[in-house]
XYZ file of N, CA and C in Angstrom:
384
model
N 0.850 -1.189 0.000
C 0.000 0.000 0.000
C 0.891 1.245 0.000
N 0.509 2.221 -0.762
C 1.254 3.470 -0.866
C 0.897 4.366 0.315
N 1.897 4.964 0.933
C 1.653 5.863 2.060
C 0.829 7.052 1.598
N -0.201 7.441 2.341
C -1.071 8.541 1.916
C -0.432 9.913 2.173
N 0.572 10.228 1.392
C 1.205 11.542 1.473
C 1.178 12.167 0.094
N 1.395 13.454 0.042
C 1.463 14.153 -1.240
C 2.575 15.186 -1.124
N 3.783 14.741 -1.463
C 4.958 15.587 -1.304
C 5.154 16.486 -2.521
N 6.001 17.470 -2.359
C 6.271 18.400 -3.455
C 6.876 17.679 -4.662
N 7.667 16.647 -4.435
C 8.259 15.897 -5.550
C 7.199 15.255 -6.431
N 6.004 15.057 -5.889
C 4.917 14.431 -6.639
C 4.120 15.442 -7.462
N 4.491 16.695 -7.409
C 3.781 17.729 -8.158
C 4.546 18.086 -9.414
N 3.818 18.478 -10.445
C 4.465 18.971 -11.654
C 4.708 20.454 -11.443
N 5.966 20.840 -11.344
C 6.306 22.248 -11.159
C 7.152 22.784 -12.306
N 7.694 21.896 -13.104
C 8.569 22.284 -14.200
C 7.762 22.719 -15.419
N 8.103 23.873 -15.970
C 7.428 24.339 -17.190
C 7.664 23.364 -18.330
N 8.847 22.764 -18.349
C 9.169 21.802 -19.399
C 8.201 20.609 -19.353
N 7.929 20.087 -18.154
C 7.011 18.958 -18.029
C 5.583 19.353 -18.386
N 5.185 20.564 -18.020
C 3.843 21.039 -18.357
C 3.702 21.161 -19.867
N 4.725 21.708 -20.529
C 4.696 21.811 -21.987
C 4.699 20.435 -22.639
N 5.428 19.499 -22.061
C 5.440 18.130 -22.585
C 4.048 17.519 -22.499
N 3.381 17.730 -21.373
C 2.060 17.145 -21.162
C 1.009 17.748 -22.082
N 1.001 19.078 -22.187
C -0.057 19.738 -22.948
C 0.326 20.065 -24.385
N 1.615 20.112 -24.691
C 2.051 20.526 -26.016
C 2.101 19.418 -27.038
N 2.460 18.231 -26.598
C 2.611 17.127 -27.530
C 1.294 16.450 -27.846
N 1.303 15.612 -28.851
C 0.097 14.893 -29.220
C -0.001 13.533 -28.568
N 0.902 13.224 -27.619
C 0.929 11.904 -27.002
C 0.056 11.795 -25.757
N -0.502 12.905 -25.282
C -1.280 12.853 -24.057
C -2.706 12.384 -24.348
N -3.288 11.752 -23.344
C -4.651 11.240 -23.422
C -5.481 11.934 -22.356
N -6.803 11.852 -22.477
C -7.640 12.491 -21.463
C -8.829 11.612 -21.101
N -9.311 11.821 -19.884
C -10.479 11.139 -19.342
C -11.301 12.197 -18.635
N -12.613 12.161 -18.816
C -13.471 13.140 -18.158
C -14.487 12.440 -17.267
N -14.629 12.943 -16.051
C -15.679 12.549 -15.118
C -16.160 13.868 -14.529
N -17.136 14.488 -15.180
C -17.544 15.842 -14.833
C -17.741 15.964 -13.332
N -17.173 16.953 -12.718
C -16.579 18.198 -13.185
C -15.061 18.150 -13.366
N -14.487 16.962 -13.472
C -13.030 16.845 -13.628
C -12.663 16.308 -14.994
N -11.581 16.841 -15.517
C -10.962 16.288 -16.716
C -9.525 15.987 -16.341
N -9.065 14.799 -16.709
C -7.689 14.420 -16.431
C -6.952 14.244 -17.746
N -5.828 14.926 -17.867
C -4.951 14.779 -19.017
C -3.705 14.076 -18.500
N -3.309 12.994 -19.177
C -2.175 12.227 -18.681
C -1.296 11.738 -19.816
N -0.058 11.410 -19.446
C 0.926 10.937 -20.407
C 1.913 10.030 -19.684
N 2.255 8.917 -20.321
C 3.265 8.021 -19.768
C 4.615 8.327 -20.390
N 5.633 8.302 -19.556
C 7.008 8.533 -19.990
C 7.896 7.451 -19.403
N 9.113 7.352 -19.910
C 10.089 6.455 -19.321
C 10.527 6.983 -17.966
N 10.874 6.089 -17.073
C 11.240 6.483 -15.714
C 12.738 6.361 -15.511
N 13.320 7.386 -14.919
C 14.741 7.405 -14.611
C 14.939 7.261 -13.104
N 16.158 7.046 -12.712
C 16.507 6.935 -11.293
C 16.077 8.198 -10.538
N 15.349 8.040 -9.451
C 14.958 9.178 -8.631
C 13.654 9.848 -9.027
N 13.069 9.459 -10.166
C 11.790 10.048 -10.583
C 10.645 9.486 -9.747
N 9.683 10.326 -9.472
C 8.457 9.860 -8.828
C 7.637 9.099 -9.864
N 6.905 8.060 -9.460
C 6.127 7.297 -10.435
C 5.005 8.118 -11.068
N 4.368 8.982 -10.292
C 3.291 9.824 -10.813
C 3.518 11.244 -10.325
N 3.430 12.200 -11.250
C 3.492 13.616 -10.884
C 2.178 14.258 -11.301
N 1.640 15.109 -10.425
C 0.288 15.628 -10.587
C 0.276 17.148 -10.627
N -0.659 17.674 -11.413
C -0.929 19.104 -11.511
C -2.429 19.280 -11.325
N -2.848 20.245 -10.517
C -4.263 20.540 -10.334
C -4.507 21.961 -10.807
N -5.442 22.115 -11.742
C -5.731 23.426 -12.315
C -7.211 23.753 -12.172
N -7.480 24.923 -11.615
C -8.844 25.443 -11.531
C -8.804 26.815 -12.193
N -9.331 26.927 -13.413
C -9.235 28.180 -14.159
C -9.969 29.342 -13.494
N -9.388 30.512 -13.637
C -9.997 31.732 -13.118
C -11.349 31.990 -13.791
N -11.498 31.477 -14.995
C -12.758 31.613 -15.722
C -13.910 30.949 -14.952
N -13.610 29.866 -14.210
C -14.633 29.133 -13.452
C -14.946 29.797 -12.112
N -13.895 30.225 -11.392
C -14.060 30.864 -10.085
C -13.225 32.129 -10.062
N -13.848 33.255 -9.887
C -13.131 34.529 -9.910
C -12.278 34.750 -8.662
N -12.738 34.238 -7.526
C -12.040 34.477 -6.263
C -11.055 33.351 -5.957
N -9.862 33.732 -5.541
C -8.806 32.761 -5.254
C -9.217 31.790 -4.149
N -9.981 32.241 -3.175
C -10.387 31.366 -2.084
C -11.234 30.208 -2.620
N -12.052 30.462 -3.632
C -12.862 29.408 -4.227
C -12.005 28.437 -5.035
N -11.059 28.962 -5.794
C -10.160 28.098 -6.564
C -9.325 27.229 -5.631
N -8.831 27.825 -4.556
C -8.003 27.080 -3.604
C -8.786 25.970 -2.916
N -10.064 26.214 -2.619
C -10.892 25.183 -1.988
C -11.016 23.966 -2.895
N -11.291 24.209 -4.170
C -11.442 23.110 -5.116
C -10.122 22.358 -5.267
N -9.013 23.087 -5.340
C -7.707 22.431 -5.471
C -7.408 21.567 -4.249
N -7.757 22.061 -3.060
C -7.555 21.262 -1.839
C -8.363 19.970 -1.894
N -9.622 20.087 -2.353
C -10.481 18.900 -2.433
C -9.898 17.862 -3.402
N -9.450 18.315 -4.557
C -8.907 17.396 -5.561
C -7.605 16.774 -5.060
N -6.722 17.579 -4.486
C -5.457 17.043 -3.977
C -5.684 16.001 -2.885
N -6.612 16.280 -1.989
C -6.897 15.345 -0.893
C -7.484 14.046 -1.435
N -8.399 14.142 -2.378
C -8.988 12.941 -2.973
C -7.908 12.119 -3.680
N -7.007 12.792 -4.382
C -5.908 12.084 -5.050
C -4.982 11.439 -4.021
N -4.635 12.172 -2.982
C -3.719 11.668 -1.950
C -4.246 10.369 -1.340
N -5.536 10.321 -1.075
C -6.118 9.146 -0.430
C -6.287 7.964 -1.382
N -6.342 8.224 -2.693
C -6.660 7.163 -3.649
C -5.594 6.926 -4.707
N -4.412 7.497 -4.547
C -3.386 7.365 -5.583
C -2.880 5.944 -5.730
N -3.095 5.125 -4.741
C -2.688 3.724 -4.823
C -3.371 2.986 -5.962
N -4.584 3.395 -6.322
C -5.302 2.769 -7.433
C -4.498 2.846 -8.725
N -3.820 3.943 -8.916
C -3.033 4.162 -10.131
C -1.626 3.585 -9.994
N -1.003 3.792 -8.854
C 0.388 3.370 -8.670
C 0.549 1.856 -8.701
N -0.486 1.124 -8.270
C -0.403 -0.335 -8.288
C -0.348 -0.873 -9.718
N -0.961 -0.176 -10.659
C -1.037 -0.633 -12.043
C 0.124 -0.139 -12.907
N 0.808 0.890 -12.463
C 1.874 1.495 -13.259
C 3.137 0.631 -13.223
N 3.676 0.263 -14.392
C 4.909 -0.533 -14.401
C 6.073 0.243 -13.768
N 7.040 -0.487 -13.219
C 8.178 0.132 -12.546
C 9.069 0.926 -13.496
N 9.007 0.628 -14.782
C 9.850 1.317 -15.761
C 9.189 2.567 -16.331
N 7.947 2.839 -15.934
C 7.190 3.969 -16.476
C 6.914 4.991 -15.378
N 6.716 6.218 -15.819
C 6.200 7.249 -14.915
C 5.074 7.959 -15.643
N 4.248 8.661 -14.895
C 3.079 9.301 -15.481
C 2.996 10.756 -15.047
N 2.673 11.605 -16.012
C 2.321 12.992 -15.735
C 0.806 13.061 -15.793
N 0.189 13.662 -14.793
C -1.264 13.679 -14.680
C -1.719 15.071 -14.271
N -2.636 15.651 -15.048
C -3.184 16.972 -14.728
C -4.684 16.857 -14.528
N -5.172 17.341 -13.400
C -6.608 17.432 -13.145
C -7.042 18.854 -13.467
N -8.052 18.991 -14.318
C -8.570 20.304 -14.689
C -10.045 20.360 -14.281
N -10.410 21.394 -13.555
C -11.780 21.572 -13.071
C -12.617 22.221 -14.168
N -13.774 21.638 -14.479
C -14.604 22.120 -15.580
C -15.857 22.869 -15.141
N -16.298 22.673 -13.916
C -17.563 23.258 -13.462
C -17.358 24.655 -12.900
N -18.446 25.400 -12.801
C -18.362 26.735 -12.223
C -19.102 26.808 -10.887
N -19.213 25.670 -10.220
C -19.792 25.634 -8.879
C -19.028 24.636 -8.025
N -19.190 24.754 -6.708
C -18.533 23.849 -5.767
C -19.299 22.534 -5.680
N -18.586 21.484 -5.347
C -19.173 20.180 -5.094
C -18.757 19.740 -3.705
N -19.522 18.833 -3.116
C -19.166 18.265 -1.823
C -17.875 17.460 -1.984
N -17.093 17.369 -0.931
C -15.833 16.638 -0.987
C -16.040 15.177 -1.372
N -17.126 14.577 -0.908
C -17.416 13.180 -1.246
C -17.634 13.024 -2.757
N -18.328 13.970 -3.377
C -18.555 13.924 -4.823
C -17.242 14.082 -5.592
N -16.383 14.986 -5.126
C -15.081 15.190 -5.770
C -14.251 13.912 -5.649
N -14.283 13.288 -4.479
C -13.538 12.048 -4.272
C -14.035 10.956 -5.213
N -15.352 10.837 -5.378
C -15.905 9.827 -6.285
C -15.434 10.059 -7.715
N -15.382 11.306 -8.145
C -14.931 11.615 -9.508
C -13.447 11.315 -9.690
N -12.639 11.665 -8.687
C -11.202 11.388 -8.765
C -10.966 9.877 -8.819
N -11.681 9.110 -7.988
C -11.549 7.651 -7.995
C -11.946 7.101 -9.362
N -13.029 7.610 -9.925
C -13.474 7.173 -11.246
C -12.403 7.416 -12.303
N -11.818 8.602 -12.280
C -10.766 8.948 -13.240
C -9.554 8.039 -13.053
N -9.120 7.838 -11.813
C -7.945 7.006 -11.551
C -8.181 5.559 -11.979
N -9.380 5.044 -11.732
C -9.680 3.672 -12.136
C -9.697 3.539 -13.653
N -10.247 4.519 -14.342
C -10.284 4.459 -15.806
C -8.896 4.554 -16.409
N -8.042 5.396 -15.831
C -6.656 5.495 -16.321
C -5.922 4.182 -16.032
N -6.080 3.640 -14.819
C -5.414 2.386 -14.459
C -5.868 1.252 -15.375
N -7.109 1.275 -15.783
C -7.626 0.243 -16.678
C -7.013 0.301 -18.061
N -6.523 1.447 -18.460
C -5.913 1.610 -19.778
C -4.429 1.258 -19.790
N -3.831 1.064 -18.624
C -2.389 0.772 -18.565
C -2.095 -0.656 -18.975
């Protein structure tokens, strides 16, 4: 079982990785409204995290930062608790870049967000 933590190393912070994920034609997507997940598998090198995650809530959806931050917290927490679903299926030689993008313009209960994140993770794991 994967420890339920979400460290900075598990986040996509590099502009190069973000451009790789969104710029190339190799990325795939899965939608479970109000979430869309864009992901890409890459080769894994020594010291790389198996999965790196980005959470995006566009300003177009929520004008106030406090609202965007709430949604990001909900998505990160749901991912933290359920990331084992994806990591168990990922081969040791591969790593994955994964971006969660919020599509709705209203808040959802944390339980609903968790159900959507689990759905997305299971669908991605099924494609591996």
